[in-house]
XYZ file of C-alpha atoms in Angstrom:
306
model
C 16.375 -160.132 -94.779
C 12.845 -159.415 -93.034
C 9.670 -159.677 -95.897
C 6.997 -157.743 -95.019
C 3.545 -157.906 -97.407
C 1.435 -154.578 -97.980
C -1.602 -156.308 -100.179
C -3.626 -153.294 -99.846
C -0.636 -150.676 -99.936
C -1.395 -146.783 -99.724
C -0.466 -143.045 -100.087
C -1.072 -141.812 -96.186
C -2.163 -138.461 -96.314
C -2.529 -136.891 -92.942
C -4.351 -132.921 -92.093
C -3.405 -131.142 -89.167
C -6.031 -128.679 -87.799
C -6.584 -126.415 -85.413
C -9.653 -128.234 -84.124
C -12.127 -130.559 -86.126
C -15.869 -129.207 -86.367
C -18.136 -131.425 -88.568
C -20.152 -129.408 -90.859
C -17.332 -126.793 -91.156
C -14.871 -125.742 -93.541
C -11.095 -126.129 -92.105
C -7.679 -124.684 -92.804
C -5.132 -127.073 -92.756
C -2.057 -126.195 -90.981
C 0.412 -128.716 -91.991
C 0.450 -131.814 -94.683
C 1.841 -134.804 -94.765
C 2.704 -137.407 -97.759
C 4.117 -140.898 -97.645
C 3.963 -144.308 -98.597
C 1.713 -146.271 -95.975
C -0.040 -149.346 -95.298
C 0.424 -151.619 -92.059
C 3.079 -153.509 -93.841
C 5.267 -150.311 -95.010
C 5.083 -148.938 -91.868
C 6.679 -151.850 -90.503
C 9.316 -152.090 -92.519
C 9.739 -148.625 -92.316
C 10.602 -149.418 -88.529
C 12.418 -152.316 -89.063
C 14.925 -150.403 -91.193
C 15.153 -147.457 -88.377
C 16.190 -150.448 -86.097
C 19.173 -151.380 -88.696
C 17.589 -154.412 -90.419
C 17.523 -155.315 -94.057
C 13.871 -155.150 -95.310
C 11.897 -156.063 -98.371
C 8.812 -154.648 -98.770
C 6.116 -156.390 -101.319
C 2.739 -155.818 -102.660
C 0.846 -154.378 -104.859
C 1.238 -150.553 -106.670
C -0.704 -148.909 -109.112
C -1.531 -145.778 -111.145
C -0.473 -142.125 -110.146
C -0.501 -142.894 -106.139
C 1.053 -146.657 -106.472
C 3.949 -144.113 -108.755
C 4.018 -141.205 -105.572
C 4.418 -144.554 -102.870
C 7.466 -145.593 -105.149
C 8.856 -142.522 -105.195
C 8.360 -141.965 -101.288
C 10.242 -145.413 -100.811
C 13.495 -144.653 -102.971
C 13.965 -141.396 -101.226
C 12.754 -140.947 -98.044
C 13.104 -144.807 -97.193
C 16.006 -146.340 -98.917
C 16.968 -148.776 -96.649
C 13.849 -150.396 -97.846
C 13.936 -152.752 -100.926
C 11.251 -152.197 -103.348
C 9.910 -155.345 -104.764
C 6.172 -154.466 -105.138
C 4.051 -155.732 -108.342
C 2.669 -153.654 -110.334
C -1.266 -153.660 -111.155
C -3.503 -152.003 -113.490
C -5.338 -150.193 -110.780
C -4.793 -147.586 -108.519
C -3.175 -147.630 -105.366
C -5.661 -146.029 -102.280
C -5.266 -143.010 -100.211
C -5.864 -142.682 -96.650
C -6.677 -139.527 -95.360
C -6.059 -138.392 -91.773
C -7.139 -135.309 -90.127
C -5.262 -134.395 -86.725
C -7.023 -132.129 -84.280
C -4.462 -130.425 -82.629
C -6.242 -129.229 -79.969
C -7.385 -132.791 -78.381
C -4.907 -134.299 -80.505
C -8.073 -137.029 -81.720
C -7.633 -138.232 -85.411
C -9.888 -139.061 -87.474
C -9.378 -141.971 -90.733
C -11.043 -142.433 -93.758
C -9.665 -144.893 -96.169
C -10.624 -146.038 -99.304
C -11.012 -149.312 -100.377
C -7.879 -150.097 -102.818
C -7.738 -151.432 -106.536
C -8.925 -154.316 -107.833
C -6.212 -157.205 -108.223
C -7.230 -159.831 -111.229
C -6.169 -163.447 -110.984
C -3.018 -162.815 -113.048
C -1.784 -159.996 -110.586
C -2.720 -162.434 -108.016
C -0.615 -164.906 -109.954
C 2.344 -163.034 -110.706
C 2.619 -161.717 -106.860
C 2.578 -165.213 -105.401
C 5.569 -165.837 -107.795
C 7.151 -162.885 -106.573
C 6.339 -163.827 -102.581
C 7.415 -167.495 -102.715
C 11.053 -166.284 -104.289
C 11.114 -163.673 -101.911
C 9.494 -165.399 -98.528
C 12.388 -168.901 -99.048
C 14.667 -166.123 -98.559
C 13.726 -164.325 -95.623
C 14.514 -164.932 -91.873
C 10.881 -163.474 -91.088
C 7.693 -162.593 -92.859
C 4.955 -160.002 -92.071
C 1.627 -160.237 -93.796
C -0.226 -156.691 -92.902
C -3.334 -155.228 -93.655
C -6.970 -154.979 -95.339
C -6.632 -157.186 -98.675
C -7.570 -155.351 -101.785
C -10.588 -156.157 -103.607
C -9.948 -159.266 -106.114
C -7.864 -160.782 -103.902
C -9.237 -164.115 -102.710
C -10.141 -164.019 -98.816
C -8.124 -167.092 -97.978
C -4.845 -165.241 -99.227
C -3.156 -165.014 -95.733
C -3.922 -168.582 -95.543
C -2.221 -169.411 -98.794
C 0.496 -167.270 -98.027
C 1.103 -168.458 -94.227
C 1.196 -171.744 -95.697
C 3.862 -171.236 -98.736
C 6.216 -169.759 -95.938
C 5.796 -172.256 -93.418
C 6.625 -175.244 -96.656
C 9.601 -172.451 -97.263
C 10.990 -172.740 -93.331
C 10.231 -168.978 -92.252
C 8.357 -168.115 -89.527
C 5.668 -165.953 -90.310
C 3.485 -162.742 -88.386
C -0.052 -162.429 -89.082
C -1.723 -158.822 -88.679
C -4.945 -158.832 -90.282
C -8.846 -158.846 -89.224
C -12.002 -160.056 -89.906
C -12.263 -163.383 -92.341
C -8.831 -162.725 -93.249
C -7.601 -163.662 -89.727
C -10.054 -166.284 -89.089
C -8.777 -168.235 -92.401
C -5.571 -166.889 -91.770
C -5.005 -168.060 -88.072
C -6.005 -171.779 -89.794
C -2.938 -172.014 -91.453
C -0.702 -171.567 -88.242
C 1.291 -168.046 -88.291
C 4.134 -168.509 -85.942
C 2.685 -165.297 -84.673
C -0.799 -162.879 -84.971
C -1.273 -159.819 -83.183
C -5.082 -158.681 -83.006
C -5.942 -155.805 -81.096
C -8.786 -156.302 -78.363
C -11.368 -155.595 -81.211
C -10.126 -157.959 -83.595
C -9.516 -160.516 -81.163
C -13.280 -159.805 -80.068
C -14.535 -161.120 -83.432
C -12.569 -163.443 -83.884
C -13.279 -165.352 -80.831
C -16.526 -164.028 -79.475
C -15.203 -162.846 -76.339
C -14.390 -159.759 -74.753
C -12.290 -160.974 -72.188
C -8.951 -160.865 -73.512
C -6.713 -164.010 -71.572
C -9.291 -166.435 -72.367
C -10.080 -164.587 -75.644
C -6.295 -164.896 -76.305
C -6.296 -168.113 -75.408
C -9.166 -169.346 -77.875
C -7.274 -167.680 -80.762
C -3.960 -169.944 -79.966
C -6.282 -172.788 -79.730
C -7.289 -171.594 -83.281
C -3.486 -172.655 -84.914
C -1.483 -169.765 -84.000
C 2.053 -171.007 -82.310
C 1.761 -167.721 -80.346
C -0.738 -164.826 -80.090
C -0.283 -161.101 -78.976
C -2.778 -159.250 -78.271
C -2.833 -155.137 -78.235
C -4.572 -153.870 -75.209
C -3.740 -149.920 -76.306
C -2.326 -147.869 -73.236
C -2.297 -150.790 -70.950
C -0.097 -152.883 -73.497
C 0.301 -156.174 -74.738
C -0.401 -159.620 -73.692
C 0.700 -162.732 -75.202
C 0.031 -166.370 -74.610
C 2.615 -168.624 -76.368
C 4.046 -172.399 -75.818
C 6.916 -170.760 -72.972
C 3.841 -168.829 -71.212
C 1.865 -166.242 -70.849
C 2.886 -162.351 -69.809
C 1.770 -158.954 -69.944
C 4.061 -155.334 -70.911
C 3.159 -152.253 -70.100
C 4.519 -148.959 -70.541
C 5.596 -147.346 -67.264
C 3.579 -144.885 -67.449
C 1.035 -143.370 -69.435
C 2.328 -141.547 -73.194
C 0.228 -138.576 -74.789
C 0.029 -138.295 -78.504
C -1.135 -139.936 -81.816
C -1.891 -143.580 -81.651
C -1.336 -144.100 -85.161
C 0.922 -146.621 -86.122
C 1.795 -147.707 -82.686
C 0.503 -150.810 -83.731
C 2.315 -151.085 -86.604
C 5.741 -150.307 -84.194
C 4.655 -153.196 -82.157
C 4.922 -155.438 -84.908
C 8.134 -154.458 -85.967
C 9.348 -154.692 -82.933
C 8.048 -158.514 -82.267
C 9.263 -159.364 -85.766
C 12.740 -157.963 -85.318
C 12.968 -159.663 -81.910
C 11.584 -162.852 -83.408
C 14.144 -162.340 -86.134
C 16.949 -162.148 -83.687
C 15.374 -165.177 -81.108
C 14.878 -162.954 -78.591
C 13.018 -164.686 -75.603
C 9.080 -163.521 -75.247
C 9.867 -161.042 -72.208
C 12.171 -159.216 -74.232
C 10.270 -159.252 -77.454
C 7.135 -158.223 -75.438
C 9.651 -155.207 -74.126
C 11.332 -153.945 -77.475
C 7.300 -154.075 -79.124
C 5.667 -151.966 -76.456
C 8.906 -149.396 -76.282
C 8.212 -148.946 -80.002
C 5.243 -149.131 -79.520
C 4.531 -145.912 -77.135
C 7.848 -144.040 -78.877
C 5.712 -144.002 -82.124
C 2.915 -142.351 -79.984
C 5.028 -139.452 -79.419
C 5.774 -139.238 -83.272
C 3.707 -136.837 -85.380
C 3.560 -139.594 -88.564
C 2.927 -143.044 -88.278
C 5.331 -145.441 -89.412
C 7.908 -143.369 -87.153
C 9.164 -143.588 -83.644
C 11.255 -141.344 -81.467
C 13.991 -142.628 -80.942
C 15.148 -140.865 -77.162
C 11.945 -142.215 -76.081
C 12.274 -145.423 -77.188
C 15.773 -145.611 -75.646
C 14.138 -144.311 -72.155
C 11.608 -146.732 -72.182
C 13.437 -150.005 -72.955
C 14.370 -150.638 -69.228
C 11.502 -149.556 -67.716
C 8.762 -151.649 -69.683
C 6.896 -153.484 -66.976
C 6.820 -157.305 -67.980
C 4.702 -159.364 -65.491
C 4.076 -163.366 -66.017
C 0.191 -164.007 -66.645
């Protein structure tokens, strides 16, 4: 079983309009309801590539209810075992312009999680994570929720034996990267602030030096790079793949955590993340790839050592 943690869980709402004009009223086109956040998404991908997942959290109120829902039918290869809290689970809206195909976010912040919801999920995590071949930790953390809580969490699966994948920003990372993930994968802006630099090998670099066993960084169309203990190499898509960008990321890091799962070397992680990675491009919803282009792209993902 593959764990993945959604601390900040949500209802993804996305718009699709003929073109976006601030200032203007719009009619939508299409709509689009499902459970979301980074984490869900993943495992959402994991399970399309035939893997048993458990997905944890937290859920609350009317939305956390609709994200349940979403899960036991259009996801059931996904165990549910999120916590319940008294608050509500957050939206995030997306609005598609289908003309340049551009989307724009807005997400709200998420409920507040008190020290006994805090509590009662790290029961539920350290049952779940001395279990698991893999763990992903995902996302924006909810308000309440202490800032060192990848750190804690990184550190109760390393005690438990299983490796764990980072995906987080901001002071979240930093602490988080402390505790030594097996694995974090910032994109180029997230690597940025962590490290200072914009430069991304040597910024790469610093955040290993930081206690991650390996780091992967996002580099959008032109990829991924990743500096680890066997070396350092770049993938790239053979060519360049038109469509919505969201939720490639989240494809990537299925696609390293199913590959770590397996021990799959680094060159053909690095190839199965940035397949998934430009297939979910092509999808209209994130959290979804296409699975012909996947397929088409697996042999021709250009893996070059660094």
């Amino acid at each position: 079983m593959i764990l993945t943690v959604t601390l900040n869980a949500a209802l993804d709402v996305t718009y699709h309009v003929p073109r976006l004009h601030p200032h203007a009223s719009h009619r939508v086109t299409d709509v689009a309801e499902r459970p979301g956040g980074k984490g869900v998404n993943v495992a959402r991908v994991l399970a399309a590539l035939g893997h048993e997942v458990t997905a944890t959290g937290f859920l609350g109120g009317r939305t956390g209810a609709l994200v349940r829902e979403g899960l036991a039918s259009g996801t059931p290869a996904v165990t549910d075992a999120f916590v319940p809290c008294a608050g509500t689970t957050r939206r995030t809206l997306a609005v598609v312009d289908e003309t340049t195909g551009d989307t724009t976010q807005f997400n709200e912040a998420g409920p507040v999680v008190s020290a006994a919801e805090w509590a009662a999920f790290l029961e539920r995590y350290a049952e779940l994570a001395a279990t698991a071949r893999a763990v992903a930790l995902c996302g924006s953390l909810p308000p309440g929720v202490p800032v060192g809580a990848y750190a804690q969490l990184v550190r109760a699966a390393r005690a438990a034996g299983t490796p764990v994948l980072l995906d987080t920003s901001g002071e979240a990372l930093r602490r988080g990267v402390a505790a030594r993930p097996e694995l974090i994968k910032p994109n180029a802006a997230e690597l940025a602030e962590l490290t200072g630099s914009c430069d991304p090998l040597p910024a790469t670099r610093d955040a290993r030096r930081r206690g991650a066993h390996a780091v992967v960084t996002s580099l959008g169309p032109a990829g991924l790079l990743a500096v680890t203990p066997q070396g350092t190499w770049q993938a790239a898509p053979p060519y360049a793949v038109a469509g919505n960008p969201t939720g490639a990321g989240d494809s990537a890091v299925a696609g390293l955590l199913s590959a770590l799962a397996e021990d799959l070397d680094w060159p053909n992680r690095l190839t199965r993340a940035v397949a998934l990675s430009a297939a979910t491009v092509r999808s209209r919803t994130a959290g979804e790839f296409d699975p012909s282009t996947y397929e088409s792209l697996l042999p021709d993902v250009r893996v070059t050592v660094g």
